Amino acid sequence: MLIVMDRTATQADVEGVVAAVERMGLRAHPIPGVQRTAIGITGNRGVVEPTALENLPGVLEVIKVSHPYKLVSREFHPDDTVVSIGGVPVGGTRVVLVAGPCAVETFERTVAIAVAVKARGAHLLRGGAFKPRTSPYSFQGHGEEGLRMLAAAREASGLPVVTEVLDTGAVDLVARYADCLQIGARNMQNFELLKAVGKTGKPVLLKRGMAATLEEFLLAAEYVLNEGNPNVVLCERGVRTFSDFTRNTLDLAVIPAVERISHLPILADPSHGTGRRHKVAPMSRAAVAAGADGLVIEVHDRPEEALSDGPQALTPDAFGDLVSQLGPIAAAVGRSL
Ligand code: PEP
Ligand code: MN
């Protein structure tokens, strides 16, 4: 924290701020300048509440230098975190491919899609049994029956399963079936849910809220880590902007931004990030080039019949074509598939 004094501040004002900082159990370091004095604050373990200092006489501005998150930061943990999802490492040199239908629909279809994406290079299966839908009239998912479909598809394909949990009451149930618990964009700031998935110790795929800042995104992850669960994989899935040609705007710049300040792996979801099938492959290629640790891609054998998110689903063959394009891009940025 840095306190910038007004140009008209007196020596007594500076001393008043120093005394206030010391009363908070912190150390104040006045840095006199030609125009004004700045006062550095050290000794704080967490965040210093700036409002107490902002209103002292002579104070112009209080600037946060350190961040409110700690456990997710590289300062705290310099090395990249690699999260194992059912034995599949996420965050290592290999770019991980997470594929599957938006919602699981039937046993046969879920198994068939799982086997098809596995054959084309997917490492993890993702599908929703509990679906957060904008409309209450849209398909809400098969619930526990859907979890059983995912378990059958894991059995048939060998792919570990990622699936969404919508509320605290369902955490134990979903955790019994899933290898990784997804927290969707709409729940990124459901703090009780974040704490609950944190307590399970299971890997968590945390999607960025559609209007979340980077700081809010990382603080959401901090909730999970704060419960003693370091197994968090972040996922950029697009944010809402004025753009009228995509469902969301995939904010690929957040990938290097996260990489710089956090040790957690980050995936990109070009399916929800664009909402349109023809944009999924280009944005997938761009995400890998930007350094994403993996991709989340919706795949359906008959997208036109899908009960959820059909317009953004790739067929298994289109997914396979995309995978074959990604190898050289991954290699160009020092990764492999
Ligand atoms: C999903 O992954 O199917 C989903 C609902 O995504 P999001 O939470 O990013 O909208
Ligand atoms: Mn979806």
PDB file of N, CA and C in Angstrom, residues 187-231:
ATOM      1  N   ASN A 187     -22.225 -19.253 -11.257  1.00  0.00           N
ATOM      2  CA  ASN A 187     -21.981 -19.530  -9.842  1.00  0.00           C
ATOM      3  C   ASN A 187     -20.584 -19.121  -9.393  1.00  0.00           C
ATOM      4  N   MET A 188     -19.858 -18.398 -10.250  1.00  0.00           N
ATOM      5  CA  MET A 188     -18.468 -18.095  -9.876  1.00  0.00           C
ATOM      6  C   MET A 188     -18.377 -17.366  -8.549  1.00  0.00           C
ATOM      7  N   GLN A 189     -19.395 -16.577  -8.243  1.00  0.00           N
ATOM      8  CA  GLN A 189     -19.371 -15.879  -6.956  1.00  0.00           C
ATOM      9  C   GLN A 189     -20.421 -16.412  -5.987  1.00  0.00           C
ATOM     10  N   ASN A 190     -20.745 -17.696  -6.124  1.00  0.00           N
ATOM     11  CA  ASN A 190     -21.578 -18.355  -5.120  1.00  0.00           C
ATOM     12  C   ASN A 190     -20.606 -18.855  -4.050  1.00  0.00           C
ATOM     13  N   PHE A 191     -20.374 -17.994  -3.082  1.00  0.00           N
ATOM     14  CA  PHE A 191     -19.253 -18.233  -2.162  1.00  0.00           C
ATOM     15  C   PHE A 191     -19.461 -19.476  -1.298  1.00  0.00           C
ATOM     16  N   GLU A 192     -20.715 -19.753  -0.926  1.00  0.00           N
ATOM     17  CA  GLU A 192     -20.953 -20.964  -0.125  1.00  0.00           C
ATOM     18  C   GLU A 192     -20.650 -22.210  -0.959  1.00  0.00           C
ATOM     19  N   LEU A 193     -20.977 -22.145  -2.249  1.00  0.00           N
ATOM     20  CA  LEU A 193     -20.678 -23.284  -3.129  1.00  0.00           C
ATOM     21  C   LEU A 193     -19.163 -23.441  -3.305  1.00  0.00           C
ATOM     22  N   LEU A 194     -18.469 -22.333  -3.435  1.00  0.00           N
ATOM     23  CA  LEU A 194     -17.008 -22.388  -3.568  1.00  0.00           C
ATOM     24  C   LEU A 194     -16.384 -23.022  -2.323  1.00  0.00           C
ATOM     25  N   LYS A 195     -16.902 -22.647  -1.166  1.00  0.00           N
ATOM     26  CA  LYS A 195     -16.369 -23.231   0.074  1.00  0.00           C
ATOM     27  C   LYS A 195     -16.675 -24.728   0.114  1.00  0.00           C
ATOM     28  N   ALA A 196     -17.892 -25.074  -0.313  1.00  0.00           N
ATOM     29  CA  ALA A 196     -18.297 -26.487  -0.250  1.00  0.00           C
ATOM     30  C   ALA A 196     -17.449 -27.351  -1.189  1.00  0.00           C
ATOM     31  N   VAL A 197     -17.203 -26.891  -2.392  1.00  0.00           N
ATOM     32  CA  VAL A 197     -16.361 -27.716  -3.288  1.00  0.00           C
ATOM     33  C   VAL A 197     -14.917 -27.698  -2.800  1.00  0.00           C
ATOM     34  N   GLY A 198     -14.532 -26.618  -2.157  1.00  0.00           N
ATOM     35  CA  GLY A 198     -13.188 -26.557  -1.558  1.00  0.00           C
ATOM     36  C   GLY A 198     -13.020 -27.658  -0.519  1.00  0.00           C
ATOM     37  N   LYS A 199     -14.057 -27.877   0.263  1.00  0.00           N
ATOM     38  CA  LYS A 199     -13.970 -28.871   1.353  1.00  0.00           C
ATOM     39  C   LYS A 199     -13.876 -30.298   0.829  1.00  0.00           C
ATOM     40  N   THR A 200     -14.355 -30.543  -0.392  1.00  0.00           N
ATOM     41  CA  THR A 200     -14.293 -31.921  -0.913  1.00  0.00           C
ATOM     42  C   THR A 200     -12.866 -32.330  -1.254  1.00  0.00           C
ATOM     43  N   GLY A 201     -11.995 -31.359  -1.516  1.00  0.00           N
ATOM     44  CA  GLY A 201     -10.625 -31.689  -1.931  1.00  0.00           C
ATOM     45  C   GLY A 201     -10.533 -32.152  -3.378  1.00  0.00           C
ATOM     46  N   LYS A 202     -11.675 -32.288  -4.046  1.00  0.00           N
ATOM     47  CA  LYS A 202     -11.687 -32.749  -5.449  1.00  0.00           C
ATOM     48  C   LYS A 202     -11.234 -31.638  -6.387  1.00  0.00           C
ATOM     49  N   PRO A 203     -10.674 -31.987  -7.544  1.00  0.00           N
ATOM     50  CA  PRO A 203     -10.367 -30.942  -8.522  1.00  0.00           C
ATOM     51  C   PRO A 203     -11.620 -30.130  -8.871  1.00  0.00           C
ATOM     52  N   VAL A 204     -11.401 -28.840  -9.070  1.00  0.00           N
ATOM     53  CA  VAL A 204     -12.504 -27.926  -9.390  1.00  0.00           C
ATOM     54  C   VAL A 204     -12.164 -27.201 -10.690  1.00  0.00           C
ATOM     55  N   LEU A 205     -13.099 -27.235 -11.628  1.00  0.00           N
ATOM     56  CA  LEU A 205     -12.966 -26.425 -12.849  1.00  0.00           C
ATOM     57  C   LEU A 205     -13.809 -25.180 -12.619  1.00  0.00           C
ATOM     58  N   LEU A 206     -13.142 -24.056 -12.449  1.00  0.00           N
ATOM     59  CA  LEU A 206     -13.833 -22.817 -12.086  1.00  0.00           C
ATOM     60  C   LEU A 206     -13.946 -21.920 -13.304  1.00  0.00           C
ATOM     61  N   LYS A 207     -15.163 -21.737 -13.784  1.00  0.00           N
ATOM     62  CA  LYS A 207     -15.364 -20.888 -14.962  1.00  0.00           C
ATOM     63  C   LYS A 207     -15.501 -19.425 -14.552  1.00  0.00           C
ATOM     64  N   ARG A 208     -14.973 -18.574 -15.390  1.00  0.00           N
ATOM     65  CA  ARG A 208     -15.041 -17.145 -15.094  1.00  0.00           C
ATOM     66  C   ARG A 208     -16.465 -16.627 -15.265  1.00  0.00           C
ATOM     67  N   GLY A 209     -16.910 -15.843 -14.317  1.00  0.00           N
ATOM     68  CA  GLY A 209     -18.218 -15.216 -14.421  1.00  0.00           C
ATOM     69  C   GLY A 209     -18.266 -14.315 -15.645  1.00  0.00           C
ATOM     70  N   MET A 210     -19.460 -14.139 -16.200  1.00  0.00           N
ATOM     71  CA  MET A 210     -19.532 -13.420 -17.481  1.00  0.00           C
ATOM     72  C   MET A 210     -19.283 -11.922 -17.356  1.00  0.00           C
ATOM     73  N   ALA A 211     -19.213 -11.422 -16.121  1.00  0.00           N
ATOM     74  CA  ALA A 211     -18.844 -10.012 -15.935  1.00  0.00           C
ATOM     75  C   ALA A 211     -17.780  -9.889 -14.853  1.00  0.00           C
ATOM     76  N   ALA A 212     -17.001 -10.935 -14.685  1.00  0.00           N
ATOM     77  CA  ALA A 212     -16.025 -10.935 -13.588  1.00  0.00           C
ATOM     78  C   ALA A 212     -14.699 -10.314 -14.016  1.00  0.00           C
ATOM     79  N   THR A 213     -14.174  -9.470 -13.160  1.00  0.00           N
ATOM     80  CA  THR A 213     -12.819  -8.960 -13.385  1.00  0.00           C
ATOM     81  C   THR A 213     -11.831 -10.079 -13.066  1.00  0.00           C
ATOM     82  N   LEU A 214     -10.599  -9.848 -13.454  1.00  0.00           N
ATOM     83  CA  LEU A 214      -9.550 -10.835 -13.154  1.00  0.00           C
ATOM     84  C   LEU A 214      -9.423 -10.998 -11.639  1.00  0.00           C
ATOM     85  N   GLU A 215      -9.501  -9.886 -10.928  1.00  0.00           N
ATOM     86  CA  GLU A 215      -9.355  -9.971  -9.467  1.00  0.00           C
ATOM     87  C   GLU A 215     -10.494 -10.784  -8.849  1.00  0.00           C
ATOM     88  N   GLU A 216     -11.711 -10.561  -9.345  1.00  0.00           N
ATOM     89  CA  GLU A 216     -12.851 -11.320  -8.803  1.00  0.00           C
ATOM     90  C   GLU A 216     -12.717 -12.807  -9.123  1.00  0.00           C
ATOM     91  N   PHE A 217     -12.220 -13.094 -10.325  1.00  0.00           N
ATOM     92  CA  PHE A 217     -12.016 -14.485 -10.760  1.00  0.00           C
ATOM     93  C   PHE A 217     -11.012 -15.170  -9.816  1.00  0.00           C
ATOM     94  N   LEU A 218      -9.905 -14.487  -9.574  1.00  0.00           N
ATOM     95  CA  LEU A 218      -8.874 -15.090  -8.723  1.00  0.00           C
ATOM     96  C   LEU A 218      -9.336 -15.191  -7.271  1.00  0.00           C
ATOM     97  N   LEU A 219     -10.135 -14.232  -6.838  1.00  0.00           N
ATOM     98  CA  LEU A 219     -10.645 -14.314  -5.458  1.00  0.00           C
ATOM     99  C   LEU A 219     -11.631 -15.474  -5.310  1.00  0.00           C
ATOM    100  N   ALA A 220     -12.364 -15.772  -6.386  1.00  0.00           N
ATOM    101  CA  ALA A 220     -13.259 -16.936  -6.343  1.00  0.00           C
ATOM    102  C   ALA A 220     -12.423 -18.210  -6.163  1.00  0.00           C
ATOM    103  N   ALA A 221     -11.324 -18.294  -6.908  1.00  0.00           N
ATOM    104  CA  ALA A 221     -10.423 -19.449  -6.750  1.00  0.00           C
ATOM    105  C   ALA A 221      -9.824 -19.467  -5.340  1.00  0.00           C
ATOM    106  N   GLU A 222      -9.537 -18.290  -4.829  1.00  0.00           N
ATOM    107  CA  GLU A 222      -8.952 -18.188  -3.481  1.00  0.00           C
ATOM    108  C   GLU A 222      -9.877 -18.843  -2.443  1.00  0.00           C
ATOM    109  N   TYR A 223     -11.193 -18.700  -2.636  1.00  0.00           N
ATOM    110  CA  TYR A 223     -12.143 -19.342  -1.721  1.00  0.00           C
ATOM    111  C   TYR A 223     -11.913 -20.855  -1.656  1.00  0.00           C
ATOM    112  N   VAL A 224     -11.670 -21.456  -2.813  1.00  0.00           N
ATOM    113  CA  VAL A 224     -11.493 -22.911  -2.857  1.00  0.00           C
ATOM    114  C   VAL A 224     -10.167 -23.287  -2.198  1.00  0.00           C
ATOM    115  N   LEU A 225      -9.114 -22.569  -2.562  1.00  0.00           N
ATOM    116  CA  LEU A 225      -7.802 -22.860  -1.969  1.00  0.00           C
ATOM    117  C   LEU A 225      -7.811 -22.635  -0.463  1.00  0.00           C
ATOM    118  N   ASN A 226      -8.572 -21.639  -0.048  1.00  0.00           N
ATOM    119  CA  ASN A 226      -8.636 -21.297   1.373  1.00  0.00           C
ATOM    120  C   ASN A 226      -9.260 -22.413   2.207  1.00  0.00           C
ATOM    121  N   GLU A 227      -9.956 -23.330   1.548  1.00  0.00           N
ATOM    122  CA  GLU A 227     -10.508 -24.498   2.251  1.00  0.00           C
ATOM    123  C   GLU A 227      -9.509 -25.651   2.269  1.00  0.00           C
ATOM    124  N   GLY A 228      -8.298 -25.382   1.798  1.00  0.00           N
ATOM    125  CA  GLY A 228      -7.275 -26.428   1.808  1.00  0.00           C
ATOM    126  C   GLY A 228      -7.274 -27.253   0.538  1.00  0.00           C
ATOM    127  N   ASN A 229      -7.976 -26.781  -0.491  1.00  0.00           N
ATOM    128  CA  ASN A 229      -8.029 -27.526  -1.757  1.00  0.00           C
ATOM    129  C   ASN A 229      -7.254 -26.766  -2.843  1.00  0.00           C
ATOM    130  N   PRO A 230      -6.042 -27.230  -3.174  1.00  0.00           N
ATOM    131  CA  PRO A 230      -5.246 -26.498  -4.159  1.00  0.00           C
ATOM    132  C   PRO A 230      -5.563 -26.884  -5.599  1.00  0.00           C
ATOM    133  N   ASN A 231      -6.527 -27.798  -5.796  1.00  0.00           N
ATOM    134  CA  ASN A 231      -6.744 -28.385  -7.130  1.00  0.00           C
ATOM    135  C   ASN A 231      -7.749 -27.597  -7.953  1.00  0.00           C
TER     136      ASN A 231
END
